[in-house]
Amino acid sequence: MIKVTAHRKDGNIYAFELSGHADSVSEGYDLVCAGVSAVSFGSVNAVIRLCEMEPIIEQAGKEGGYLRMELPEGLSDEKKSKAHLLLEGMMVSLETIARDYGKYITISEK
C-alpha cells in the first residue's frame, strides 16, 4: 500500500512523504503506482521550475517506494504561496486516485 502524508504548518503544506508500493498488479503494469508517481514527481518538478527553488528531496534507492519533499526555509511570500498552491493541487490529484483505488493508497495529514 502507498501511504501519503502531507505535513502542514499554519494550514499550508510545507512537506509531503510517500512510502510503499501499491502492488495492485504485477510490477511494471501497476497503474496506481504509475499515477501516484506521475502526480508526485510532476508536482516536485513544477515547484522547482515555477517557484525557482530547490526543495529538500529524499528518495529511496533502486527499489523506489519512498519520496519526501520539504520546502526550504527563507522563501519569499510569493514563492511560498505558489509552492503551497502546487502542493494543494497535488493533494487533490492524489485524493482522486485514492477515491477510486483506496485499497492501494491512504492519505493522511500531520
Short mmCIF file of C-alpha atoms in Angstrom, two decimals:
data_model
loop_
_atom_site.label_atom_id
_atom_site.label_comp_id
_atom_site.label_asym_id
_atom_site.label_seq_id
_atom_site.Cartn_x
_atom_site.Cartn_y
_atom_site.Cartn_z
CA MET A 1 0.00 0.00 0.00
CA ILE A 2 1.14 3.54 -0.77
CA LYS A 3 0.99 5.87 2.22
CA VAL A 4 0.85 9.61 1.57
CA THR A 5 1.42 12.05 4.41
CA ALA A 6 1.06 15.80 3.95
CA HIS A 7 2.77 17.91 6.62
CA ARG A 8 1.10 21.23 7.32
CA LYS A 9 2.13 24.39 9.13
CA ASP A 10 -0.38 27.22 9.55
CA GLY A 11 -2.77 25.31 7.28
CA ASN A 12 -0.31 25.09 4.38
CA ILE A 13 1.57 22.05 3.11
CA TYR A 14 5.29 22.53 3.66
CA ALA A 15 6.31 18.89 3.09
CA PHE A 16 4.95 15.56 1.94
CA GLU A 17 6.06 11.96 2.17
CA LEU A 18 5.15 8.93 0.06
CA SER A 19 6.11 5.40 1.05
CA GLY A 20 5.30 1.89 -0.05
CA HIS A 21 4.06 0.25 -3.22
CA ALA A 22 0.51 -0.18 -4.46
CA ASP A 23 1.03 -3.80 -5.56
CA SER A 24 -2.31 -3.64 -7.40
CA VAL A 25 -0.92 -5.77 -10.25
CA SER A 26 2.47 -7.12 -11.31
CA GLU A 27 5.49 -4.83 -11.36
CA GLY A 28 5.71 -2.66 -14.44
CA TYR A 29 1.93 -2.69 -15.00
CA ASP A 30 0.74 -1.02 -11.82
CA LEU A 31 -1.37 1.96 -12.89
CA VAL A 32 -1.96 3.11 -9.29
CA CYS A 33 1.77 3.30 -8.66
CA ALA A 34 2.35 4.98 -12.02
CA GLY A 35 -0.37 7.55 -11.34
CA VAL A 36 0.91 8.40 -7.87
CA SER A 37 4.47 8.64 -9.18
CA ALA A 38 3.47 10.88 -12.08
CA VAL A 39 1.44 13.22 -9.87
CA SER A 40 4.06 13.48 -7.12
CA PHE A 41 7.15 13.82 -9.31
CA GLY A 42 5.31 16.20 -11.63
CA SER A 43 4.42 18.35 -8.63
CA VAL A 44 8.01 18.38 -7.37
CA ASN A 45 9.22 19.37 -10.84
CA ALA A 46 6.57 22.12 -11.02
CA VAL A 47 7.67 23.50 -7.64
CA ILE A 48 11.30 23.53 -8.79
CA ARG A 49 10.61 25.23 -12.11
CA LEU A 50 7.70 27.55 -11.36
CA CYS A 51 8.90 28.64 -7.92
CA GLU A 52 12.56 28.77 -8.94
CA MET A 53 13.79 26.91 -5.87
CA GLU A 54 15.44 23.69 -4.83
CA PRO A 55 13.31 21.88 -2.26
CA ILE A 56 14.80 19.32 0.10
CA ILE A 57 14.23 15.94 -1.54
CA GLU A 58 14.82 12.41 -0.23
CA GLN A 59 14.25 9.32 -2.38
CA ALA A 60 14.65 5.59 -1.90
CA GLY A 61 17.29 3.64 -3.73
CA LYS A 62 16.84 1.18 -6.58
CA GLU A 63 13.60 -0.31 -5.28
CA GLY A 64 11.87 3.07 -5.05
CA GLY A 65 8.80 3.36 -2.91
CA TYR A 66 9.87 6.45 -0.97
CA LEU A 67 9.78 10.17 -1.73
CA ARG A 68 9.89 13.09 0.68
CA MET A 69 9.92 16.73 -0.30
CA GLU A 70 10.15 19.72 2.01
CA LEU A 71 10.15 23.40 1.18
CA PRO A 72 13.32 25.18 2.30
CA GLU A 73 13.29 27.93 4.92
CA GLY A 74 13.55 31.57 3.98
CA LEU A 75 11.35 31.60 0.88
CA SER A 76 9.70 34.81 -0.23
CA ASP A 77 5.96 35.06 0.36
CA GLU A 78 5.37 34.82 -3.39
CA LYS A 79 7.38 31.59 -3.77
CA LYS A 80 5.74 30.07 -0.70
CA SER A 81 2.29 30.93 -2.00
CA LYS A 82 2.99 29.37 -5.41
CA ALA A 83 4.51 26.25 -3.84
CA HIS A 84 1.58 25.83 -1.44
CA LEU A 85 -0.88 26.05 -4.32
CA LEU A 86 1.04 23.49 -6.38
CA LEU A 87 1.19 21.10 -3.41
CA GLU A 88 -2.54 21.52 -2.76
CA GLY A 89 -3.14 20.65 -6.41
CA MET A 90 -1.02 17.54 -5.97
CA MET A 91 -3.13 16.51 -2.99
CA VAL A 92 -6.35 16.93 -4.97
CA SER A 93 -4.97 14.63 -7.66
CA LEU A 94 -3.81 12.05 -5.11
CA GLU A 95 -7.20 12.18 -3.37
CA THR A 96 -8.86 11.49 -6.72
CA ILE A 97 -6.69 8.40 -7.15
CA ALA A 98 -7.47 7.31 -3.58
CA ARG A 99 -11.21 7.73 -4.17
CA ASP A 100 -11.10 5.12 -6.95
CA TYR A 101 -8.25 2.93 -5.64
CA GLY A 102 -8.48 3.32 -1.85
CA LYS A 103 -7.47 -0.31 -1.41
CA TYR A 104 -3.96 0.63 -2.57
CA ILE A 105 -3.39 4.17 -1.22
CA THR A 106 -4.03 6.02 2.03
CA ILE A 107 -3.69 9.75 2.66
CA SER A 108 -3.16 11.45 5.99
CA GLU A 109 -2.09 14.85 7.29
CA LYS A 110 0.07 15.93 10.19
#
